[in-house]
mmCIF file of C-alpha atoms in Angstrom:
data_model
loop_
_atom_site.group_PDB
_atom_site.id
_atom_site.type_symbol
_atom_site.label_atom_id
_atom_site.label_comp_id
_atom_site.label_asym_id
_atom_site.label_seq_id
_atom_site.Cartn_x
_atom_site.Cartn_y
_atom_site.Cartn_z
ATOM 1 C CA ASP P 1 0.000 0.000 0.000
ATOM 2 C CA ASP P 2 2.766 2.431 0.860
ATOM 3 C CA ASP P 3 4.415 1.768 -2.487
ATOM 4 C CA ASP P 4 1.198 2.700 -4.318
ATOM 5 C CA ASP P 5 1.051 6.063 -2.494
ATOM 6 C CA ASP P 6 4.632 6.868 -3.435
ATOM 7 C CA GLU P 7 3.993 6.126 -7.121
ATOM 8 C CA GLY P 8 0.922 8.368 -7.123
ATOM 9 C CA GLY P 9 2.944 11.195 -5.567
ATOM 10 C CA GLU P 10 5.660 10.824 -8.187
ATOM 11 C CA ASP P 11 3.083 10.965 -11.012
ATOM 12 C CA ASP P 12 1.686 14.220 -9.599
ATOM 13 C CA LYS P 13 5.181 15.718 -9.477
ATOM 14 C CA LYS P 14 5.825 14.673 -13.087
ATOM 15 C CA ASP P 15 2.529 16.237 -14.216
ATOM 16 C CA GLU P 16 3.443 19.511 -12.514
ATOM 17 C CA GLU P 17 6.879 19.516 -14.126
ATOM 18 C CA GLU P 18 5.427 18.805 -17.572
ATOM 19 C CA GLU P 19 2.927 21.683 -17.399
ATOM 20 C CA GLU P 20 4.149 24.700 -19.321
ATOM 21 C CA GLU P 21 4.207 28.091 -17.779
ATOM 22 C CA ILE P 22 1.666 30.374 -19.439
ATOM 23 C CA ILE P 23 3.141 33.755 -20.206
ATOM 24 C CA GLU P 24 0.773 36.697 -20.428
ATOM 25 C CA LEU P 25 1.688 38.983 -23.345
ATOM 26 C CA THR P 26 0.355 42.501 -23.636
ATOM 27 C CA GLY P 27 0.828 45.541 -25.809
ATOM 28 C CA LYS P 28 3.880 45.598 -28.030
ATOM 29 C CA ASP P 29 5.023 42.082 -27.061
ATOM 30 C CA LEU P 30 1.649 40.623 -28.048
ATOM 31 C CA LYS P 31 1.631 42.512 -31.351
ATOM 32 C CA ASN P 32 5.173 41.340 -32.171
ATOM 33 C CA ARG P 33 4.233 37.752 -31.323
ATOM 34 C CA VAL P 34 1.176 37.869 -33.587
ATOM 35 C CA ILE P 35 3.257 39.314 -36.451
ATOM 36 C CA LEU P 36 5.878 36.592 -35.958
ATOM 37 C CA LEU P 37 3.209 33.877 -35.963
ATOM 38 C CA GLU P 38 1.574 35.316 -39.109
ATOM 39 C CA ASN P 39 4.925 35.324 -40.899
ATOM 40 C CA VAL P 40 5.848 31.784 -39.856
ATOM 41 C CA ILE P 41 2.411 30.388 -40.707
ATOM 42 C CA SER P 42 2.437 32.177 -44.084
ATOM 43 C CA LEU P 43 5.894 30.787 -44.879
ATOM 44 C CA PHE P 44 4.935 27.211 -43.998
ATOM 45 C CA ALA P 45 1.627 27.467 -45.885
ATOM 46 C CA CYS P 46 3.464 28.726 -48.982
ATOM 47 C CA GLN P 47 6.089 25.995 -48.758
ATOM 48 C CA TYR P 48 3.428 23.324 -48.281
ATOM 49 C CA THR P 49 1.404 24.667 -51.212
ATOM 50 C CA ALA P 50 4.480 24.850 -53.450
ATOM 51 C CA ARG P 51 5.229 21.173 -52.822
ATOM 52 C CA GLY P 52 2.054 20.223 -54.678
ATOM 53 C CA LEU P 53 2.569 22.492 -57.686
ATOM 54 C CA LEU P 54 4.227 21.910 -61.008
ATOM 55 C CA ASP P 55 7.427 23.922 -61.359
ATOM 56 C CA ALA P 56 5.869 25.924 -64.186
ATOM 57 C CA ASP P 57 3.048 27.076 -61.877
ATOM 58 C CA LYS P 58 5.029 27.893 -58.731
ATOM 59 C CA LEU P 59 5.995 31.450 -59.685
ATOM 60 C CA THR P 60 2.433 32.325 -60.693
ATOM 61 C CA VAL P 61 0.826 30.914 -57.551
ATOM 62 C CA MET P 62 3.438 32.388 -55.198
ATOM 63 C CA THR P 63 3.014 35.786 -56.871
ATOM 64 C CA MET P 64 -0.740 35.594 -56.311
ATOM 65 C CA VAL P 65 -0.252 34.598 -52.652
ATOM 66 C CA THR P 66 2.309 37.364 -52.130
ATOM 67 C CA LEU P 67 -0.018 39.969 -53.632
ATOM 68 C CA ARG P 68 -2.864 38.801 -51.367
ATOM 69 C CA ILE P 69 -0.587 39.094 -48.328
ATOM 70 C CA LEU P 70 0.446 42.604 -49.375
ATOM 71 C CA VAL P 71 -3.190 43.657 -49.814
ATOM 72 C CA ARG P 72 -4.165 42.183 -46.472
ATOM 73 C CA SER P 73 -1.297 43.974 -44.711
ATOM 74 C CA GLY P 74 -2.244 47.259 -46.384
ATOM 75 C CA GLU P 75 1.066 47.632 -48.224
ATOM 76 C CA ILE P 76 -0.730 47.762 -51.576
ATOM 77 C CA SER P 77 -4.359 48.433 -52.430
ATOM 78 C CA LYS P 78 -6.730 45.976 -54.075
ATOM 79 C CA GLU P 79 -6.807 48.278 -57.108
ATOM 80 C CA GLN P 80 -3.012 48.105 -57.401
ATOM 81 C CA MET P 81 -3.131 44.313 -57.172
ATOM 82 C CA ASP P 82 -5.771 44.175 -59.903
ATOM 83 C CA MET P 83 -3.657 46.521 -62.031
ATOM 84 C CA LEU P 84 -0.615 44.251 -61.661
ATOM 85 C CA ILE P 85 -2.565 41.085 -62.445
ATOM 86 C CA ARG P 86 -4.834 42.254 -65.244
ATOM 87 C CA ALA P 87 -2.616 44.966 -66.757
ATOM 88 C CA PRO P 88 -5.437 46.849 -68.452
ATOM 89 C CA PRO P 89 -4.122 48.998 -71.288
ATOM 90 C CA ASP P 90 -4.298 52.782 -71.004
ATOM 91 C CA PRO P 91 -7.194 53.816 -73.286
ATOM 92 C CA ASN P 92 -5.277 56.860 -74.587
ATOM 93 C CA PRO P 93 -1.543 56.179 -74.387
ATOM 94 C CA PRO P 94 0.911 58.687 -75.841
ATOM 95 C CA PRO P 95 2.772 57.613 -78.981
ATOM 96 C CA MET P 96 5.330 54.861 -78.515
ATOM 97 C CA PRO P 97 8.973 55.881 -79.058
ATOM 98 C CA GLU P 98 10.351 54.701 -82.393
ATOM 99 C CA ASN P 99 13.151 52.712 -80.766
ATOM 100 C CA ALA P 100 10.631 50.605 -78.774
ATOM 101 C CA LYS P 101 8.430 49.720 -81.765
ATOM 102 C CA ALA P 102 10.807 46.951 -82.839
ATOM 103 C CA TRP P 103 10.178 44.889 -79.705
ATOM 104 C CA LEU P 104 6.975 46.171 -78.030
ATOM 105 C CA SER P 105 3.439 46.019 -79.345
ATOM 106 C CA GLU P 106 1.031 48.951 -79.064
ATOM 107 C CA THR P 107 -0.983 46.987 -76.460
ATOM 108 C CA GLN P 108 2.118 46.349 -74.349
ATOM 109 C CA TRP P 109 3.005 50.038 -74.507
ATOM 110 C CA ALA P 110 -0.518 50.962 -73.369
ATOM 111 C CA GLN P 111 -0.238 48.439 -70.517
ATOM 112 C CA LEU P 112 3.072 49.951 -69.434
ATOM 113 C CA LYS P 113 1.486 53.409 -69.435
ATOM 114 C CA SER P 114 -1.328 52.164 -67.182
ATOM 115 C CA LEU P 115 1.214 50.745 -64.709
ATOM 116 C CA GLU P 116 2.448 54.283 -64.135
ATOM 117 C CA SER P 117 -0.667 54.884 -62.028
ATOM 118 C CA ILE P 118 1.159 52.856 -59.330
ATOM 119 C CA GLU P 119 3.682 54.988 -57.461
ATOM 120 C CA ALA P 120 6.449 52.376 -57.564
ATOM 121 C CA PHE P 121 6.516 52.618 -61.381
ATOM 122 C CA ARG P 122 7.020 56.372 -61.350
ATOM 123 C CA LYS P 123 9.131 56.797 -58.220
ATOM 124 C CA ASN P 124 12.444 57.999 -59.682
ATOM 125 C CA ALA P 125 11.313 58.298 -63.277
ATOM 126 C CA LYS P 126 8.302 57.089 -65.196
ATOM 127 C CA LEU P 127 8.663 53.519 -66.393
ATOM 128 C CA THR P 128 8.050 54.442 -70.011
ATOM 129 C CA ASP P 129 10.636 57.248 -69.824
ATOM 130 C CA THR P 130 13.281 54.787 -68.634
ATOM 131 C CA ILE P 131 12.357 52.430 -71.476
ATOM 132 C CA ASP P 132 12.831 55.284 -73.943
ATOM 133 C CA GLN P 133 16.170 56.316 -72.354
ATOM 134 C CA ASP P 134 17.640 52.809 -72.001
ATOM 135 C CA ASN P 135 15.966 51.031 -74.886
ATOM 136 C CA MET P 136 18.772 48.498 -75.412
ATOM 137 C CA GLY P 137 18.885 47.516 -71.719
ATOM 138 C CA TRP P 138 15.124 47.013 -71.544
ATOM 139 C CA ARG P 139 15.070 45.138 -74.855
ATOM 140 C CA LYS P 140 17.795 42.788 -73.578
ATOM 141 C CA TRP P 141 15.859 42.216 -70.327
ATOM 142 C CA TYR P 142 12.638 41.628 -72.288
ATOM 143 C CA SER P 143 14.412 38.976 -74.388
ATOM 144 C CA GLU P 144 15.791 37.092 -71.373
ATOM 145 C CA GLU P 145 14.631 33.488 -71.117
ATOM 146 C CA LYS P 146 14.071 33.952 -67.369
ATOM 147 C CA ALA P 147 13.372 37.672 -67.144
ATOM 148 C CA GLU P 148 11.799 37.221 -63.697
ATOM 149 C CA VAL P 149 15.231 36.501 -62.187
ATOM 150 C CA ALA P 150 17.336 38.751 -64.446
ATOM 151 C CA ASP P 151 18.518 42.156 -63.249
ATOM 152 C CA LEU P 152 16.364 45.058 -64.360
ATOM 153 C CA PRO P 153 17.993 47.830 -66.383
ATOM 154 C CA ARG P 154 19.036 50.794 -64.241
#
């Protein structure tokens, strides 16, 4: 009988040792923890999703997921995301420079003009102005087999 009491006491001690201490987070610590958890969960969800995709589809799907995350975090607007995905052509684009006509279509030029409604594409200089100024650099980038990983012209 005494042996049974000792074993029960040891089990209680083990249970107490195994219980984790609950830490109360408030304010900035709680916010930082939530941000960390969101980032880790997003990373693992993306990696898990990518495992089931064909290589040819991974870039497209990860771009879509990334854009959704950016919209949700408020870093870009839904309108900007739609602009990047759909690339609607500008209904009244200015004339295309002569040096770009050899490698860009009129529709592509109009789409580039519409992208300039997003601040990032007009930050230092308008996208279409840089294409006009560095036509050879942009043409080379455009011709790259894997343009998505090639360096953009300066």
